[in-house]
């Protein structure tokens, strides 16, 4: 048994490694720019000034988040892509250049083209022209700006032609030279295509100075990054919220199993009777009611003082300062009733149906017939002989409970304002706080693995026929 | 079954502890609903609006305003500063009131202003946007003979300089720098030598303290405001208590519209579900709900007798401007006639009445109609007019030549339909309705609009890369002076907020002039001209400015509505 557990734990290591890579890959490829989220620069803010100062702050934050490093230990990319693409700080520029590179397969030419764009832009910014030509200059700036985000050859050609046209009217020596350089660099891009490089893989090694390594090492030291929104360590946020979710989940699991197993057994024993059928109908009605709807109904009627007003609407407690331990406990329990009901009601039908099916199967086994033949009392037959084997499918369900222990029920926590992890995940999802989302996801994945291990061990405990050791 | 019955009875008995009576509290405290907790409680690094309101009660700045008239008043200072304009720079000379002091009685002087600015200027403190915004300030000089007097030096001439300098939060150095780590630096040091000071151990230590230690609570004496932090619990509430030693209470002949703090406590109660908040409101467990969705406000609040009898239902103005932006770089939208036609294919009045239940107001452009001096009321609002729109499209060469119901035109030798993608952000139901409404109404003139929903970060990327046809968005401004140039000046075309790509030489000139114009009447002339040009060139379709939706318990007097976020000032509320 011990050997089996050790084997499984060892097997977890590569699985976990894969999970961390998947989680990290998702976080890297999520839409939006984390630096801008952290700095709260958004489209709803019309003010746009001090660009240089903002850019300096942007670079500082980028460095703080280690986004100035390569993504992974190595990169397996087409030969046409450079190994230093991550150094281009502007995400949208970087992505566009890669698209152009995909079309032509010549990074050197793409890079020259990009440099010539920047050079022309610098010239346009510092050039002062007479009022009558200001329009032309601005039209050039506008067209040039477009080139940073467009990769279609035809479009680029049109824009460069337009810029050249305006430059002729402007007749400014340095600008003309920069436009000629831009035009020439694009021509080289078109003529010196090395598209074959796009189909040849290339492996670049970056060593341990990469984003994943920093993230993984941090994670092993308990540092899961910084929340974009709260700007606090993610692990602190999770530790703050884990207790309510854990308590609710654990209690709901215990209640669900304690209630459902006897119901399921009774249903199997009294199969076909009116009692069994009516219980099944009630449970299925409950099962079919969506959680958010039941919770909303409970809030609007059971918690609403206009109707019943029996329970509080939100939170975990509302005892006054200086309340005794008993009063505090009573307040907590009072607050827990409605959320707990929402947590468990739908699992009654599911678990009890599983238990019923499993029990019926067990009751048809030969050894049960033997037990009856031996003249054992029904109590002994059901509760001693039948139950252990009937519990096997139920144990499988336990594996799925573990991730729920931390993920909680997002809907219930949100509706009842419970300070749990589900609520944290919900908030993070709304504001795209990826470090929080992915850490919770990672924890869930780890707990799923633990869940399967626990289920395997429980199998062995419940069913003596299952052995993990060598025969 | 018997267990089930017993269980329900037991539950009911247990539940009776909750009581079903609705009691309105007599306590001199205001309980304000929040949908979520403040992101953190740091006076500089917090960026969300609700945290800003909480901070505004604890920390103060030099100038305040009347919540009703929105007029600005000298608050911590004796009068508005003297402005000394130089060729390329500007000085503001301030003097603090004699009474201003922190709760422990320590008088506030120019050194406190200087310290507060130094914290922002510390390159290692996580307040990049504030630091970038105050980049124009490069020094502060405190009068040694009269430390209440100080001068703020700007490195440019800018009409908003006074507003920027006067709105800076005053922090107590005893709390935020107990070891006096910033003492040896001047504002100028931090401004000019920021890069080389990034490794300075003292700055590192102060920044580390500021960035990490002051996020979940606010120590006593941290700010000089009328309230002090009492407690905070995640997903429960943030409680502020009255500052018993507030200098504002000691002012003689103080204007009560500016200097007030009546409730003993302000409680910001988090209820993450809106229905739950309404239930709590009716149970007397909340006094104020704001940011109520239009539908709920119109259907659940304005029609509910109990709520109408016990609560004020207010719709104060909001400085958000909803509009449809058009990418005028696009070959289909580059023709002003097409843009004008589109402006006449949507009926904002209908949207206001159906989507916003009348709780919004039309506007000719980015300027809020409440800013009467600046708003150009001579301009006529575009009206829904399919005939005129069709005429304009025909003039621009768009006709339905193939009878498919969509107008088309030959562009660069290729026949193209007038088919436009209109983006809005996921989760915003109002914008979704506006987009669908526009889609339907534009069909009448043969314009095909594809409504496309994107996550906000993705939409932002599309706007930044100028890779869109049209979008629906709201831009936020302020009831006071505001820098609008980012959306319309050509300097914002490449990477700034000028998403539409609008360029007009005269508009550029006018915005450049506004920066240097300290005379309000003169600025008004410029703003009105800008609005007229934008109205004529149509880079956007102005839809509306919104109103806030607020419910306040009638157990209070003085529940005035305000154009300042969040639409009311709880410190003014007095128990009936």
mmCIF file of N, CA and C in Angstrom, chain B residues 349-399:
data_model
loop_
_atom_site.group_PDB
_atom_site.id
_atom_site.type_symbol
_atom_site.label_atom_id
_atom_site.label_comp_id
_atom_site.label_asym_id
_atom_site.label_seq_id
_atom_site.Cartn_x
_atom_site.Cartn_y
_atom_site.Cartn_z
ATOM 1 N N UNK B 349 -32.683 59.520 -28.618
ATOM 2 C CA UNK B 349 -33.830 59.780 -27.733
ATOM 3 C C UNK B 349 -34.560 58.480 -27.398
ATOM 4 N N UNK B 350 -34.698 57.655 -28.434
ATOM 5 C CA UNK B 350 -35.388 56.388 -28.234
ATOM 6 C C UNK B 350 -34.568 55.482 -27.301
ATOM 7 N N UNK B 351 -33.247 55.503 -27.491
ATOM 8 C CA UNK B 351 -32.379 54.684 -26.633
ATOM 9 C C UNK B 351 -32.490 55.157 -25.180
ATOM 10 N N UNK B 352 -32.482 56.476 -25.013
ATOM 11 C CA UNK B 352 -32.579 57.024 -23.646
ATOM 12 C C UNK B 352 -33.894 56.572 -22.999
ATOM 13 N N UNK B 353 -34.968 56.611 -23.777
ATOM 14 C CA UNK B 353 -36.269 56.257 -23.203
ATOM 15 C C UNK B 353 -36.446 54.764 -22.978
ATOM 16 N N UNK B 354 -35.906 53.955 -23.877
ATOM 17 C CA UNK B 354 -36.156 52.518 -23.743
ATOM 18 C C UNK B 354 -35.061 51.797 -22.963
ATOM 19 N N UNK B 355 -33.814 52.094 -23.283
ATOM 20 C CA UNK B 355 -32.704 51.371 -22.630
ATOM 21 C C UNK B 355 -32.396 51.986 -21.257
ATOM 22 N N UNK B 356 -32.457 53.320 -21.195
ATOM 23 C CA UNK B 356 -32.070 53.989 -19.931
ATOM 24 C C UNK B 356 -33.279 54.494 -19.149
ATOM 25 N N UNK B 357 -34.463 54.173 -19.569
ATOM 26 C CA UNK B 357 -35.689 54.585 -18.872
ATOM 27 C C UNK B 357 -35.712 56.091 -18.591
ATOM 28 N N UNK B 358 -35.223 56.832 -19.549
ATOM 29 C CA UNK B 358 -35.237 58.298 -19.424
ATOM 30 C C UNK B 358 -34.145 58.858 -18.534
ATOM 31 N N UNK B 359 -33.290 57.982 -17.967
ATOM 32 C CA UNK B 359 -32.288 58.473 -17.021
ATOM 33 C C UNK B 359 -30.951 58.748 -17.720
ATOM 34 N N UNK B 360 -30.991 59.628 -18.673
ATOM 35 C CA UNK B 360 -29.802 60.073 -19.399
ATOM 36 C C UNK B 360 -30.211 61.321 -20.155
ATOM 37 N N UNK B 361 -29.234 61.982 -20.726
ATOM 38 C CA UNK B 361 -29.532 63.241 -21.409
ATOM 39 C C UNK B 361 -28.723 63.306 -22.690
ATOM 40 N N UNK B 362 -29.312 63.819 -23.737
ATOM 41 C CA UNK B 362 -28.572 63.928 -24.995
ATOM 42 C C UNK B 362 -27.547 65.048 -24.908
ATOM 43 N N UNK B 363 -26.540 64.954 -25.747
ATOM 44 C CA UNK B 363 -25.497 65.974 -25.762
ATOM 45 C C UNK B 363 -24.967 66.104 -27.188
ATOM 46 N N UNK B 364 -24.453 67.285 -27.510
ATOM 47 C CA UNK B 364 -23.941 67.456 -28.882
ATOM 48 C C UNK B 364 -22.543 66.870 -29.029
ATOM 49 N N UNK B 365 -21.884 66.621 -27.904
ATOM 50 C CA UNK B 365 -20.522 66.102 -28.005
ATOM 51 C C UNK B 365 -19.955 65.777 -26.654
ATOM 52 N N UNK B 366 -18.621 65.822 -26.554
ATOM 53 C CA UNK B 366 -17.946 65.361 -25.337
ATOM 54 C C UNK B 366 -18.209 66.250 -24.128
ATOM 55 N N UNK B 367 -18.620 67.511 -24.356
ATOM 56 C CA UNK B 367 -18.803 68.423 -23.230
ATOM 57 C C UNK B 367 -20.149 68.167 -22.560
ATOM 58 N N UNK B 368 -20.121 68.046 -21.225
ATOM 59 C CA UNK B 368 -21.370 67.784 -20.497
ATOM 60 C C UNK B 368 -22.260 69.027 -20.529
ATOM 61 N N UNK B 369 -23.558 68.860 -20.834
ATOM 62 C CA UNK B 369 -24.448 70.032 -20.895
ATOM 63 C C UNK B 369 -24.494 70.835 -19.592
ATOM 64 N N UNK B 370 -24.127 70.189 -18.470
ATOM 65 C CA UNK B 370 -24.124 70.927 -17.198
ATOM 66 C C UNK B 370 -23.014 71.975 -17.143
ATOM 67 N N UNK B 371 -21.989 71.768 -17.946
ATOM 68 C CA UNK B 371 -20.906 72.765 -17.982
ATOM 69 C C UNK B 371 -21.359 73.871 -18.932
ATOM 70 N N UNK B 372 -22.261 74.655 -18.431
ATOM 71 C CA UNK B 372 -22.976 75.606 -19.292
ATOM 72 C C UNK B 372 -22.059 76.596 -20.008
ATOM 73 N N UNK B 373 -20.974 77.007 -19.311
ATOM 74 C CA UNK B 373 -20.082 77.992 -19.955
ATOM 75 C C UNK B 373 -19.398 77.400 -21.170
ATOM 76 N N UNK B 374 -19.159 76.114 -21.128
ATOM 77 C CA UNK B 374 -18.390 75.473 -22.191
ATOM 78 C C UNK B 374 -19.258 74.776 -23.236
ATOM 79 N N UNK B 375 -20.457 74.389 -22.846
ATOM 80 C CA UNK B 375 -21.297 73.577 -23.735
ATOM 81 C C UNK B 375 -21.836 74.435 -24.882
ATOM 82 N N UNK B 376 -21.713 73.942 -26.079
ATOM 83 C CA UNK B 376 -22.178 74.708 -27.236
ATOM 84 C C UNK B 376 -23.649 74.367 -27.526
ATOM 85 N N UNK B 377 -24.536 75.161 -26.937
ATOM 86 C CA UNK B 377 -25.962 74.842 -27.094
ATOM 87 C C UNK B 377 -26.545 75.382 -28.405
ATOM 88 N N UNK B 378 -25.684 75.995 -29.196
ATOM 89 C CA UNK B 378 -26.158 76.496 -30.498
ATOM 90 C C UNK B 378 -26.203 75.360 -31.530
ATOM 91 N N UNK B 379 -25.522 74.292 -31.249
ATOM 92 C CA UNK B 379 -25.461 73.197 -32.220
ATOM 93 C C UNK B 379 -26.728 72.351 -32.139
ATOM 94 N N UNK B 380 -27.222 71.955 -33.298
ATOM 95 C CA UNK B 380 -28.453 71.148 -33.317
ATOM 96 C C UNK B 380 -28.085 69.676 -33.186
ATOM 97 N N UNK B 381 -28.826 68.983 -32.354
ATOM 98 C CA UNK B 381 -28.591 67.548 -32.198
ATOM 99 C C UNK B 381 -28.979 66.835 -33.493
ATOM 100 N N UNK B 382 -28.223 65.830 -33.885
ATOM 101 C CA UNK B 382 -28.616 65.049 -35.060
ATOM 102 C C UNK B 382 -29.898 64.276 -34.725
ATOM 103 N N UNK B 383 -30.829 64.278 -35.667
ATOM 104 C CA UNK B 383 -32.089 63.557 -35.451
ATOM 105 C C UNK B 383 -32.142 62.330 -36.343
ATOM 106 N N UNK B 384 -32.909 61.365 -35.921
ATOM 107 C CA UNK B 384 -33.078 60.148 -36.731
ATOM 108 C C UNK B 384 -33.806 60.537 -38.011
ATOM 109 N N UNK B 385 -33.167 60.339 -39.159
ATOM 110 C CA UNK B 385 -33.743 60.797 -40.414
ATOM 111 C C UNK B 385 -33.235 59.897 -41.549
ATOM 112 N N UNK B 386 -34.012 58.880 -41.852
ATOM 113 C CA UNK B 386 -33.576 57.893 -42.844
ATOM 114 C C UNK B 386 -33.468 58.527 -44.232
ATOM 115 N N UNK B 387 -34.399 59.423 -44.556
ATOM 116 C CA UNK B 387 -34.405 60.041 -45.892
ATOM 117 C C UNK B 387 -33.097 60.818 -46.106
ATOM 118 N N UNK B 388 -32.756 61.631 -45.120
ATOM 119 C CA UNK B 388 -31.541 62.435 -45.223
ATOM 120 C C UNK B 388 -30.296 61.530 -45.263
ATOM 121 N N UNK B 389 -30.331 60.481 -44.451
ATOM 122 C CA UNK B 389 -29.186 59.549 -44.419
ATOM 123 C C UNK B 389 -29.003 58.892 -45.784
ATOM 124 N N UNK B 390 -30.115 58.473 -46.392
ATOM 125 C CA UNK B 390 -30.034 57.836 -47.715
ATOM 126 C C UNK B 390 -29.467 58.814 -48.740
ATOM 127 N N UNK B 391 -29.913 60.052 -48.632
ATOM 128 C CA UNK B 391 -29.459 61.083 -49.573
ATOM 129 C C UNK B 391 -27.933 61.263 -49.449
ATOM 130 N N UNK B 392 -27.468 61.345 -48.211
ATOM 131 C CA UNK B 392 -26.032 61.536 -47.989
ATOM 132 C C UNK B 392 -25.230 60.349 -48.522
ATOM 133 N N UNK B 393 -25.756 59.160 -48.299
ATOM 134 C CA UNK B 393 -25.050 57.957 -48.770
ATOM 135 C C UNK B 393 -24.993 57.952 -50.296
ATOM 136 N N UNK B 394 -26.088 58.348 -50.923
ATOM 137 C CA UNK B 394 -26.114 58.391 -52.396
ATOM 138 C C UNK B 394 -25.086 59.400 -52.890
ATOM 139 N N UNK B 395 -25.060 60.548 -52.221
ATOM 140 C CA UNK B 395 -24.079 61.581 -52.613
ATOM 141 C C UNK B 395 -22.652 61.048 -52.491
ATOM 142 N N UNK B 396 -22.451 60.223 -51.490
ATOM 143 C CA UNK B 396 -21.106 59.671 -51.257
ATOM 144 C C UNK B 396 -20.828 58.480 -52.173
ATOM 145 N N UNK B 397 -21.796 58.134 -53.003
ATOM 146 C CA UNK B 397 -21.576 57.059 -53.995
ATOM 147 C C UNK B 397 -22.039 55.691 -53.549
ATOM 148 N N UNK B 398 -22.756 55.619 -52.434
ATOM 149 C CA UNK B 398 -23.210 54.318 -51.932
ATOM 150 C C UNK B 398 -24.651 54.056 -52.409
ATOM 151 N N UNK B 399 -24.815 53.027 -53.246
ATOM 152 C CA UNK B 399 -26.154 52.669 -53.755
ATOM 153 C C UNK B 399 -26.279 51.157 -53.736
#
